[in-house]
Protein backbone atom coordinates (compact mmCIF):
# COMPACT_ATOMS: atom_id res chain seq x y z
CA UNK A 1 0.00 0.00 0.00
CA UNK A 2 1.34 3.46 -0.87
CA UNK A 3 0.12 7.03 -1.06
CA UNK A 4 -0.74 7.87 -4.65
CA UNK A 5 -1.96 11.45 -4.24
CA UNK A 6 -2.72 14.01 -1.54
CA UNK A 7 -4.57 17.24 -2.33
CA UNK A 8 -6.22 20.14 -0.55
CA UNK A 9 -8.81 22.25 -2.40
CA UNK A 10 -10.61 25.39 -1.19
CA UNK A 11 -14.42 25.29 -1.07
CA UNK A 12 -16.23 28.50 -2.02
CA UNK A 13 -19.61 30.09 -1.40
CA UNK A 14 -20.87 32.09 -4.36
CA UNK A 15 -23.38 34.94 -4.16
CA UNK A 16 -24.69 37.20 -6.90
CA UNK A 17 -22.59 40.33 -7.37
CA UNK A 18 -20.05 39.32 -4.70
CA UNK A 19 -16.59 37.81 -4.79
CA UNK A 20 -16.43 34.12 -3.86
CA UNK A 21 -15.78 33.45 -0.16
CA UNK A 22 -13.68 30.50 1.05
CA UNK A 23 -15.85 28.48 3.43
CA UNK A 24 -13.43 25.66 4.10
CA UNK A 25 -11.16 23.12 2.48
CA UNK A 26 -11.61 19.65 1.09
CA UNK A 27 -8.78 17.19 1.68
CA UNK A 28 -8.29 14.15 -0.51
CA UNK A 29 -5.94 11.26 0.14
CA UNK A 30 -5.61 8.54 -2.52
CA UNK A 31 -3.80 5.30 -1.87
CA UNK A 32 -2.77 2.52 -4.19
CA UNK A 33 -3.10 -1.04 -2.95
CA UNK A 34 -1.26 -3.82 -4.76
CA UNK A 35 -1.93 -7.50 -4.11
CA UNK A 36 -1.43 -10.75 -5.98
CA UNK A 37 -4.31 -13.03 -4.96
CA UNK A 38 -7.25 -12.24 -7.27
CA UNK A 39 -9.48 -14.52 -5.20
CA UNK A 40 -9.17 -12.03 -2.31
CA UNK A 41 -10.22 -9.02 -4.45
CA UNK A 42 -13.78 -8.90 -3.16
CA UNK A 43 -12.73 -9.13 0.47
CA UNK A 44 -10.11 -6.40 -0.05
CA UNK A 45 -12.67 -4.10 -1.71
CA UNK A 46 -15.09 -4.72 1.17
CA UNK A 47 -12.34 -3.96 3.74
CA UNK A 48 -11.51 -0.68 1.96
CA UNK A 49 -15.16 0.41 2.14
CA UNK A 50 -15.38 -0.64 5.79
CA UNK A 51 -12.33 1.54 6.53
CA UNK A 52 -14.01 4.58 4.95
CA UNK A 53 -12.99 4.51 1.29
CA UNK A 54 -15.67 6.44 -0.61
CA UNK A 55 -14.22 6.23 -4.12
CA UNK A 56 -12.61 3.09 -5.50
CA UNK A 57 -11.07 2.98 -8.97
CA UNK A 58 -10.43 -0.65 -9.66
CA UNK A 59 -9.43 -3.29 -9.29
CA UNK A 60 -7.06 -3.17 -12.27
CA UNK A 61 -5.97 -6.70 -13.06
CA UNK A 62 -2.73 -7.41 -14.92
CA UNK A 63 -0.14 -10.11 -15.47
CA UNK A 64 2.49 -10.02 -12.72
CA UNK A 65 5.50 -11.12 -14.79
CA UNK A 66 4.62 -10.91 -18.50
CA UNK A 67 8.09 -11.60 -20.02
CA UNK A 68 7.57 -15.33 -20.65
CA UNK A 69 4.15 -14.72 -22.22
CA UNK A 70 5.54 -11.90 -24.40
CA UNK A 71 8.42 -14.11 -25.56
CA UNK A 72 5.93 -16.86 -26.46
CA UNK A 73 3.91 -14.29 -28.46
CA UNK A 74 7.10 -13.15 -30.24
CA UNK A 75 8.02 -16.74 -31.18
CA UNK A 76 4.51 -17.38 -32.42
CA UNK A 77 4.52 -14.16 -34.47
CA UNK A 78 7.78 -15.13 -36.20
CA UNK A 79 6.40 -18.61 -37.03
CA UNK A 80 3.23 -17.06 -38.49
CA UNK A 81 5.30 -14.59 -40.52
CA UNK A 82 7.49 -17.40 -41.86
CA UNK A 83 4.46 -19.48 -42.86
CA UNK A 84 2.90 -16.53 -44.68
CA UNK A 85 6.17 -15.71 -46.42
CA UNK A 86 6.32 -19.31 -47.65
CA UNK A 87 2.72 -19.03 -48.88
CA UNK A 88 3.39 -15.77 -50.75
CA UNK A 89 6.65 -17.07 -52.20
CA UNK A 90 5.03 -20.29 -53.43
CA UNK A 91 2.06 -18.39 -54.90
CA UNK A 92 4.45 -16.19 -56.87
CA UNK A 93 6.78 -18.99 -57.98
CA UNK A 94 9.61 -18.01 -55.66
CA UNK A 95 11.19 -19.36 -52.49
CA UNK A 96 12.09 -17.78 -49.18
CA UNK A 97 15.85 -17.24 -48.96
CA UNK A 98 16.10 -15.71 -45.48
CA UNK A 99 14.77 -13.13 -43.05
CA UNK A 100 16.23 -9.70 -43.79
CA UNK A 101 14.98 -7.85 -40.71
CA UNK A 102 12.62 -8.09 -37.75
CA UNK A 103 11.24 -5.01 -35.98
CA UNK A 104 8.88 -5.01 -33.03
CA UNK A 105 6.44 -2.13 -33.29
CA UNK A 106 4.29 -2.75 -30.25
CA UNK A 107 3.49 -5.07 -27.39
CA UNK A 108 0.57 -5.51 -25.02
CA UNK A 109 1.91 -7.03 -21.82
CA UNK A 110 -1.53 -7.43 -20.27
CA UNK A 111 -1.21 -4.29 -18.14
CA UNK A 112 -4.44 -2.75 -19.39
CA UNK A 113 -6.87 -5.63 -19.70
CA UNK A 114 -10.60 -5.47 -19.98
CA UNK A 115 -12.13 -4.37 -16.69
CA UNK A 116 -13.16 -7.23 -14.41
CA UNK A 117 -16.77 -8.27 -14.40
CA UNK A 118 -18.60 -7.45 -11.21
CA UNK A 119 -21.58 -9.74 -10.94
CA UNK A 120 -24.83 -7.99 -10.15
CA UNK A 121 -26.89 -9.82 -7.57
CA UNK A 122 -28.79 -9.05 -4.44
CA UNK A 123 -26.32 -9.20 -1.60
CA UNK A 124 -26.59 -9.35 2.15
CA UNK A 125 -24.29 -7.10 4.16
CA UNK A 126 -22.20 -10.16 5.05
CA UNK A 127 -21.65 -11.21 1.41
CA UNK A 128 -18.25 -10.46 -0.14
CA UNK A 129 -18.05 -8.46 -3.35
CA UNK A 130 -17.50 -11.01 -6.16
CA UNK A 131 -14.74 -10.32 -8.72
CA UNK A 132 -14.04 -12.64 -11.68
CA UNK A 133 -10.46 -12.53 -12.95
CA UNK A 134 -11.19 -13.57 -16.53
CA UNK A 135 -8.44 -13.51 -19.15
CA UNK A 136 -6.13 -10.92 -20.59
CA UNK A 137 -4.44 -10.88 -23.96
CA UNK A 138 -0.71 -10.59 -24.46
CA UNK A 139 0.36 -9.66 -27.97
CA UNK A 140 3.22 -8.30 -30.04
CA UNK A 141 3.32 -6.73 -33.47
CA UNK A 142 6.28 -7.58 -35.67
CA UNK A 143 7.36 -6.33 -39.07
CA UNK A 144 9.35 -9.15 -40.68
CA UNK A 145 11.05 -8.65 -44.06
CA UNK A 146 12.06 -11.66 -46.12
CA UNK A 147 14.34 -12.07 -49.11
CA UNK A 148 12.55 -14.05 -51.82
CA UNK A 149 14.39 -15.73 -54.70
XYZ file of N, CA, C and O in Angstrom:
596
model
N 0.865 -1.158 0.000
C 0.000 0.000 0.000
C 0.914 1.224 0.000
O 1.923 1.246 0.706
N 0.558 2.232 -0.829
C 1.341 3.458 -0.871
C 0.426 4.640 -1.162
O -0.634 4.485 -1.752
N 0.863 5.816 -0.757
C 0.119 7.033 -1.059
C 0.291 7.347 -2.535
O 1.419 7.409 -3.032
N -0.794 7.546 -3.233
C -0.742 7.872 -4.650
C -0.908 9.362 -4.889
O -0.314 9.919 -5.814
N -1.712 10.029 -4.048
C -1.965 11.452 -4.243
C -2.557 12.042 -2.964
O -3.378 11.413 -2.308
N -2.133 13.250 -2.635
C -2.716 14.011 -1.538
C -3.019 15.399 -2.085
O -2.179 16.006 -2.751
N -4.232 15.897 -1.839
C -4.570 17.239 -2.331
C -5.447 17.965 -1.315
O -6.129 17.344 -0.504
N -5.408 19.287 -1.395
C -6.224 20.139 -0.553
C -6.811 21.214 -1.461
O -6.074 21.939 -2.131
N -8.135 21.314 -1.496
C -8.808 22.254 -2.396
C -9.739 23.166 -1.605
O -10.512 22.689 -0.769
N -9.698 24.479 -1.876
C -10.612 25.388 -1.186
C -12.050 25.173 -1.658
O -12.293 24.828 -2.811
N -12.996 25.365 -0.765
C -14.417 25.290 -1.074
C -14.976 26.710 -0.961
O -14.695 27.414 0.002
N -15.749 27.125 -1.951
C -16.225 28.504 -2.024
C -17.740 28.598 -1.865
O -18.470 27.664 -2.217
N -18.204 29.734 -1.380
C -19.614 30.089 -1.395
C -19.733 31.231 -2.395
O -18.965 32.190 -2.354
N -20.669 31.080 -3.315
C -20.865 32.087 -4.358
C -22.189 32.815 -4.113
O -23.192 32.187 -3.783
N -22.164 34.129 -4.293
C -23.380 34.942 -4.161
C -23.380 35.950 -5.313
O -22.317 36.410 -5.752
N -24.570 36.265 -5.788
C -24.688 37.201 -6.904
C -24.052 38.544 -6.570
O -24.309 39.130 -5.512
N -23.199 39.014 -7.494
C -22.588 40.327 -7.371
C -21.504 40.412 -6.306
O -21.059 41.516 -5.988
N -21.082 39.290 -5.736
C -20.050 39.318 -4.696
C -18.917 38.377 -5.074
O -19.116 37.395 -5.800
N -17.747 38.681 -4.571
C -16.594 37.809 -4.788
C -16.809 36.496 -4.034
O -17.437 36.487 -2.967
N -16.317 35.400 -4.571
C -16.434 34.124 -3.860
C -15.752 34.192 -2.495
O -14.738 34.858 -2.331
N -16.310 33.482 -1.526
C -15.776 33.451 -0.164
C -15.376 32.006 0.155
O -16.163 31.078 -0.047
N -14.144 31.835 0.647
C -13.685 30.505 1.053
C -14.420 30.115 2.330
O -14.387 30.834 3.322
N -15.085 28.963 2.269
C -15.847 28.481 3.429
C -15.160 27.315 4.132
O -15.581 26.901 5.199
N -14.141 26.794 3.510
C -13.431 25.660 4.098
C -12.557 25.004 3.049
O -12.362 25.550 1.947
N -12.055 23.854 3.385
C -11.164 23.123 2.483
C -11.581 21.662 2.420
O -12.099 21.117 3.391
N -11.336 21.078 1.259
C -11.611 19.652 1.089
C -10.280 18.941 0.906
O -9.510 19.284 0.004
N -10.012 17.975 1.761
C -8.783 17.185 1.677
C -9.083 15.866 0.982
O -10.153 15.282 1.166
N -8.151 15.427 0.185
C -8.287 14.148 -0.506
C -6.981 13.376 -0.355
O -5.899 13.940 -0.535
N -7.100 12.119 -0.012
C -5.937 11.256 0.145
C -6.213 9.983 -0.645
O -7.120 9.225 -0.311
N -5.443 9.747 -1.703
C -5.614 8.544 -2.521
C -4.467 7.585 -2.246
O -3.309 7.994 -2.181
N -4.819 6.325 -2.085
C -3.801 5.303 -1.873
C -3.917 4.248 -2.963
O -4.985 4.032 -3.538
N -2.811 3.617 -3.233
C -2.766 2.524 -4.194
C -2.458 1.248 -3.418
O -1.516 1.219 -2.622
N -3.274 0.235 -3.637
C -3.097 -1.043 -2.953
C -2.767 -2.086 -4.006
O -3.487 -2.236 -4.993
N -1.665 -2.786 -3.806
C -1.263 -3.824 -4.761
C -1.261 -5.173 -4.045
O -0.707 -5.300 -2.950
N -1.905 -6.158 -4.679
C -1.932 -7.498 -4.109
C -1.940 -8.494 -5.252
O -2.206 -8.151 -6.399
N -1.623 -9.742 -4.941
C -1.432 -10.751 -5.978
C -2.511 -11.830 -6.026
O -2.600 -12.529 -7.015
N -3.309 -11.960 -5.010
C -4.306 -13.029 -4.964
C -5.664 -12.499 -5.420
O -6.385 -11.867 -4.648
N -6.005 -12.745 -6.689
C -7.252 -12.244 -7.266
C -8.458 -12.761 -6.488
O -9.454 -12.057 -6.347
N -8.358 -13.948 -5.942
C -9.477 -14.522 -5.196
C -9.841 -13.679 -3.973
O -10.967 -13.736 -3.495
N -8.912 -12.865 -3.485
C -9.172 -12.032 -2.313
C -9.648 -10.625 -2.695
O -9.857 -9.786 -1.823
N -9.827 -10.360 -3.985
C -10.216 -9.021 -4.451
C -11.481 -8.513 -3.781
O -11.531 -7.373 -3.312
N -12.508 -9.319 -3.754
C -13.780 -8.904 -3.164
C -13.636 -8.548 -1.696
O -14.133 -7.516 -1.239
N -12.931 -9.385 -0.956
C -12.731 -9.128 0.472
C -11.911 -7.864 0.694
O -12.178 -7.089 1.616
N -10.934 -7.613 -0.169
C -10.113 -6.401 -0.047
C -10.957 -5.167 -0.352
O -10.889 -4.165 0.365
N -11.777 -5.220 -1.394
C -12.670 -4.096 -1.706
C -13.620 -3.821 -0.544
O -13.841 -2.667 -0.162
N -14.170 -4.870 0.028
C -15.085 -4.716 1.172
C -14.366 -4.103 2.367
O -14.911 -3.247 3.066
N -13.105 -4.513 2.613
C -12.339 -3.962 3.735
C -12.041 -2.481 3.501
O -12.089 -1.683 4.446
N -11.758 -2.093 2.264
C -11.515 -0.683 1.958
C -12.748 0.170 2.263
O -12.645 1.244 2.858
N -13.913 -0.319 1.868
C -15.161 0.410 2.138
C -15.410 0.480 3.642
O -15.780 1.532 4.176
N -15.175 -0.620 4.347
C -15.381 -0.644 5.794
C -14.454 0.343 6.510
O -14.819 0.894 7.549
N -13.286 0.599 5.924
C -12.331 1.539 6.532
C -12.600 2.985 6.119
O -11.871 3.887 6.508
N -13.632 3.206 5.288
C -14.012 4.575 4.950
C -13.730 5.006 3.528
O -13.970 6.168 3.185
N -13.226 4.135 2.687
C -12.995 4.512 1.289
C -14.332 4.867 0.658
O -15.303 4.126 0.779
N -14.408 6.028 0.005
C -15.667 6.436 -0.609
C -15.552 6.580 -2.120
O -16.486 6.980 -2.790
N -14.388 6.275 -2.671
C -14.222 6.231 -4.123
C -13.159 5.190 -4.425
O -12.023 5.300 -3.961
N -13.532 4.168 -5.172
C -12.606 3.087 -5.504
C -12.515 2.989 -7.016
O -13.524 2.826 -7.692
N -11.319 3.115 -7.532
C -11.068 2.978 -8.969
C -10.341 1.661 -9.175
O -9.125 1.589 -9.089
N -11.082 0.634 -9.463
C -10.432 -0.653 -9.660
C -11.341 -1.770 -9.205
O -12.502 -1.538 -8.912
N -10.839 -2.952 -9.136
C -9.432 -3.286 -9.293
C -8.974 -3.261 -10.747
O -9.772 -3.402 -11.659
N -7.679 -3.061 -10.955
C -7.065 -3.166 -12.272
C -6.237 -4.436 -12.271
O -5.261 -4.537 -11.529
N -6.642 -5.406 -13.045
C -5.966 -6.697 -13.064
C -4.938 -6.727 -14.189
O -5.185 -6.230 -15.286
N -3.772 -7.303 -13.906
C -2.726 -7.406 -14.922
C -1.884 -8.645 -14.659
O -1.971 -9.252 -13.587
N -1.052 -8.978 -15.612
C -0.139 -10.113 -15.469
C 1.055 -9.647 -14.653
O 1.646 -8.604 -14.942
N 1.421 -10.414 -13.635
C 2.488 -10.017 -12.720
C 3.857 -9.994 -13.404
O 4.597 -9.039 -13.272
N 4.208 -11.047 -14.112
C 5.502 -11.119 -14.793
C 5.255 -11.560 -16.231
O 5.264 -12.747 -16.537
N 5.063 -10.591 -17.144
C 4.624 -10.909 -18.502
C 5.726 -11.349 -19.469
O 5.425 -11.714 -20.603
N 7.001 -11.340 -19.065
C 8.088 -11.596 -20.020
C 7.975 -12.933 -20.737
O 8.160 -13.006 -21.953
N 7.668 -14.006 -20.020
C 7.568 -15.328 -20.648
C 6.422 -15.351 -21.657
O 6.568 -15.895 -22.764
N 5.287 -14.753 -21.302
C 4.145 -14.719 -22.221
C 4.463 -13.865 -23.447
O 4.093 -14.219 -24.573
N 5.149 -12.743 -23.256
C 5.537 -11.903 -24.399
C 6.514 -12.634 -25.315
O 6.400 -12.555 -26.542
N 7.466 -13.353 -24.732
C 8.421 -14.107 -25.561
C 7.716 -15.209 -26.348
O 8.049 -15.477 -27.510
N 6.714 -15.839 -25.744
C 5.927 -16.856 -26.461
C 5.171 -16.206 -27.617
O 5.100 -16.758 -28.721
N 4.612 -15.012 -27.389
C 3.910 -14.288 -28.455
C 4.878 -13.907 -29.578
O 4.532 -13.984 -30.757
N 6.097 -13.503 -29.226
C 7.100 -13.152 -30.241
C 7.455 -14.364 -31.093
O 7.525 -14.270 -32.324
N 7.699 -15.512 -30.444
C 8.025 -16.744 -31.181
C 6.894 -17.137 -32.112
O 7.114 -17.512 -33.270
N 5.682 -17.046 -31.606
C 4.514 -17.382 -32.415
C 4.386 -16.427 -33.606
O 4.081 -16.858 -34.729
N 4.622 -15.141 -33.386
C 4.520 -14.157 -34.469
C 5.539 -14.434 -35.559
O 5.239 -14.318 -36.760
N 6.755 -14.820 -35.195
C 7.784 -15.133 -36.201
C 7.371 -16.372 -37.000
O 7.511 -16.397 -38.234
N 6.844 -17.390 -36.324
C 6.395 -18.606 -37.030
C 5.275 -18.285 -38.019
O 5.261 -18.795 -39.138
N 4.333 -17.454 -37.600
C 3.234 -17.062 -38.488
C 3.773 -16.288 -39.687
O 3.382 -16.527 -40.832
N 4.703 -15.372 -39.430
C 5.298 -14.586 -40.522
C 6.030 -15.499 -41.493
O 5.936 -15.316 -42.721
N 6.772 -16.475 -40.994
C 7.492 -17.402 -41.862
C 6.520 -18.221 -42.712
O 6.739 -18.409 -43.918
N 5.444 -18.696 -42.106
C 4.459 -19.483 -42.857
C 3.812 -18.641 -43.953
O 3.619 -19.117 -45.078
N 3.501 -17.400 -43.658
C 2.898 -16.529 -44.676
C 3.888 -16.186 -45.770
O 3.518 -16.089 -46.940
N 5.152 -15.986 -45.407
C 6.172 -15.709 -46.421
C 6.297 -16.899 -47.365
O 6.407 -16.720 -48.593
N 6.268 -18.102 -46.821
C 6.320 -19.314 -47.653
C 5.119 -19.372 -48.595
O 5.251 -19.705 -49.778
N 3.938 -19.036 -48.080
C 2.716 -19.030 -48.885
C 2.829 -18.029 -50.036
O 2.553 -18.357 -51.190
N 3.254 -16.795 -49.716
C 3.388 -15.767 -50.753
C 4.469 -16.135 -51.769
O 4.298 -15.930 -52.970
N 5.565 -16.677 -51.292
C 6.649 -17.068 -52.204
C 6.177 -18.170 -53.148
O 6.390 -18.084 -54.363
N 5.527 -19.174 -52.606
C 5.034 -20.286 -53.431
C 4.007 -19.790 -54.445
O 4.033 -20.176 -55.610
N 3.098 -18.913 -54.008
C 2.064 -18.388 -54.904
C 2.662 -17.569 -56.038
O 2.071 -17.472 -57.116
N 3.830 -17.003 -55.820
C 4.453 -16.186 -56.870
C 5.598 -16.906 -57.563
O 6.350 -16.282 -58.328
N 5.753 -18.210 -57.308
C 6.777 -18.995 -57.983
C 8.185 -18.743 -57.461
O 9.158 -18.992 -58.164
N 8.307 -18.292 -56.254
C 9.607 -18.009 -55.657
C 9.812 -18.874 -54.418
O 8.950 -19.675 -54.062
N 10.939 -18.681 -53.764
C 11.191 -19.359 -52.492
C 11.757 -18.346 -51.500
O 12.325 -17.333 -51.887
N 11.586 -18.657 -50.228
C 12.094 -17.779 -49.181
C 13.575 -18.091 -48.989
O 13.943 -19.229 -48.697
N 14.412 -17.063 -49.148
C 15.854 -17.243 -48.960
C 16.220 -17.067 -47.486
O 16.906 -17.908 -46.901
N 15.761 -15.955 -46.883
C 16.095 -15.706 -45.483
C 15.307 -14.500 -44.977
O 14.717 -13.756 -45.746
N 15.344 -14.325 -43.671
C 14.771 -13.127 -43.053
C 15.803 -12.009 -43.194
O 16.980 -12.192 -42.894
N 15.354 -10.852 -43.643
C 16.235 -9.696 -43.793
C 16.235 -8.854 -42.520
O 17.282 -8.400 -42.055
N 15.053 -8.639 -41.947
C 14.977 -7.847 -40.713
C 13.711 -8.190 -39.936
O 12.731 -8.651 -40.506
N 13.782 -7.943 -38.626
C 12.618 -8.089 -37.750
C 12.578 -6.841 -36.879
O 13.586 -6.469 -36.261
N 11.421 -6.182 -36.839
C 11.239 -5.008 -35.983
C 9.960 -5.188 -35.180
O 8.921 -5.545 -35.731
N 10.055 -4.942 -33.902
C 8.877 -5.010 -33.035
C 8.308 -3.604 -32.928
O 8.992 -2.669 -32.534
N 7.038 -3.473 -33.292
C 6.441 -2.135 -33.289
C 5.426 -1.934 -32.186
O 4.824 -0.884 -32.089
N 5.236 -2.918 -31.352
C 4.293 -2.754 -30.249
C 4.088 -4.051 -29.503
O 4.251 -5.124 -30.061
N 3.766 -3.906 -28.221
C 3.486 -5.075 -27.389
C 2.434 -4.716 -26.362
O 2.404 -3.603 -25.853
N 1.553 -5.655 -26.094
C 0.567 -5.507 -25.025
C 0.928 -6.557 -23.986
O 0.751 -7.747 -24.205
N 1.455 -6.103 -22.846
C 1.909 -7.033 -21.817
C 0.823 -7.407 -20.819
O 1.096 -7.958 -19.774
N -0.434 -7.068 -21.160
C -1.531 -7.432 -20.274
C -1.755 -6.431 -19.156
O -2.534 -6.680 -18.255
N -1.084 -5.272 -19.215
C -1.208 -4.293 -18.138
C -2.508 -3.518 -18.175
O -2.930 -2.968 -17.182
N -3.171 -3.476 -19.296
C -4.437 -2.749 -19.391
C -5.517 -3.664 -19.960
O -6.007 -3.463 -21.055
N -5.868 -4.695 -19.202
C -6.871 -5.632 -19.698
C -8.272 -5.056 -19.623
O -8.482 -3.961 -19.107
N -9.203 -5.824 -20.124
C -10.603 -5.465 -19.982
C -10.924 -5.365 -18.502
O -10.380 -6.101 -17.691
N -11.803 -4.464 -18.116
C -12.132 -4.372 -16.688
C -12.781 -5.660 -16.203
O -13.430 -6.359 -16.974
N -12.561 -6.000 -14.931
C -13.161 -7.226 -14.414
C -14.670 -7.109 -14.390
O -15.213 -6.017 -14.318
N -15.315 -8.255 -14.451
C -16.775 -8.268 -14.395
C -17.211 -8.340 -12.946
O -16.799 -9.224 -12.209
N -18.000 -7.398 -12.533
C -18.602 -7.454 -11.211
C -20.012 -7.995 -11.392
O -20.793 -7.448 -12.159
N -20.290 -9.095 -10.762
C -21.577 -9.736 -10.944
C -22.649 -9.016 -10.147
O -22.492 -8.777 -8.954
N -23.715 -8.659 -10.824
C -24.830 -7.986 -10.148
C -25.734 -9.052 -9.545
O -26.171 -9.962 -10.223
N -25.963 -8.922 -8.249
C -26.891 -9.816 -7.570
C -27.288 -9.159 -6.264
O -26.604 -8.272 -5.772
N -28.377 -9.599 -5.733
C -28.794 -9.053 -4.443
C -27.876 -9.644 -3.386
O -27.647 -10.846 -3.336
N -27.307 -8.743 -2.568
C -26.325 -9.200 -1.596
C -26.753 -8.824 -0.186
O -27.350 -7.778 0.032
N -26.422 -9.681 0.750
C -26.588 -9.348 2.154
C -25.348 -8.579 2.579
O -24.310 -8.640 1.933
N -25.428 -7.874 3.679
C -24.290 -7.101 4.162
C -23.078 -7.994 4.436
O -21.952 -7.556 4.350
N -23.308 -9.260 4.731
C -22.200 -10.160 5.053
C -21.562 -10.784 3.811
O -20.520 -11.422 3.920
N -22.199 -10.637 2.628
C -21.650 -11.213 1.410
C -20.437 -10.420 0.935
O -20.409 -9.196 0.998
N -19.433 -11.116 0.423
C -18.247 -10.463 -0.137
C -18.547 -10.008 -1.562
O -19.373 -10.608 -2.265
N -17.894 -8.947 -1.988
C -18.053 -8.460 -3.352
C -17.377 -9.440 -4.302
O -16.177 -9.684 -4.176
N -18.117 -10.034 -5.252
C -17.501 -11.011 -6.156
C -16.740 -10.312 -7.288
O -17.203 -9.329 -7.852
N -15.549 -10.817 -7.606
C -14.743 -10.323 -8.725
C -14.272 -11.539 -9.505
O -13.709 -12.470 -8.932
N -14.490 -11.535 -10.826
C -14.043 -12.635 -11.684
C -12.807 -12.178 -12.443
O -12.824 -11.146 -13.108
N -11.733 -12.926 -12.341
C -10.463 -12.532 -12.949
C -10.524 -12.520 -14.468
O -10.018 -11.606 -15.097
N -11.116 -13.517 -15.075
C -11.186 -13.568 -16.533
C -9.840 -13.818 -17.177
O -8.962 -14.425 -16.597
N -9.680 -13.312 -18.384
C -8.444 -13.507 -19.146
C -7.965 -12.175 -19.671
O -8.743 -11.241 -19.822
N -6.685 -12.103 -19.954
C -6.132 -10.919 -20.595
C -5.270 -11.371 -21.764
O -4.744 -12.484 -21.755
N -5.175 -10.536 -22.753
C -4.444 -10.876 -23.963
C -3.064 -10.255 -23.939
O -2.893 -9.091 -23.582
N -2.078 -11.059 -24.300
C -0.711 -10.589 -24.464
C -0.414 -10.693 -25.952
O -0.660 -11.732 -26.565
N 0.095 -9.618 -26.540
C 0.355 -9.659 -27.975
C 1.552 -8.800 -28.339
O 1.936 -7.903 -27.590
N 2.143 -9.103 -29.477
C 3.220 -8.296 -30.040
C 2.927 -8.088 -31.518
O 2.242 -8.892 -32.155
N 3.440 -6.996 -32.048
C 3.318 -6.727 -33.471
C 4.721 -6.675 -34.047
O 5.566 -5.908 -33.566
N 4.969 -7.516 -35.035
C 6.285 -7.576 -35.667
C 6.174 -7.207 -37.132
O 5.175 -7.517 -37.789
N 7.208 -6.563 -37.641
C 7.363 -6.327 -39.072
C 8.553 -7.175 -39.484
O 9.683 -6.926 -39.047
N 8.290 -8.215 -40.271
C 9.351 -9.146 -40.681
C 9.519 -9.018 -42.202
O 8.550 -9.142 -42.947
N 10.748 -8.765 -42.627
C 11.053 -8.653 -44.061
C 11.850 -9.880 -44.486
O 12.804 -10.265 -43.809
N 11.423 -10.458 -45.595
C 12.065 -11.660 -46.119
C 12.687 -11.377 -47.467
O 12.195 -10.527 -48.226
N 13.756 -12.110 -47.776
C 14.340 -12.069 -49.115
C 13.778 -13.257 -49.870
O 13.910 -14.410 -49.430
N 13.118 -12.983 -50.981
C 12.555 -14.048 -51.815
C 13.434 -14.205 -53.051
O 13.917 -13.232 -53.617
N 13.616 -15.447 -53.479
C 14.391 -15.735 -54.704
C 13.556 -16.562 -55.648
O 12.763 -17.343 -55.290
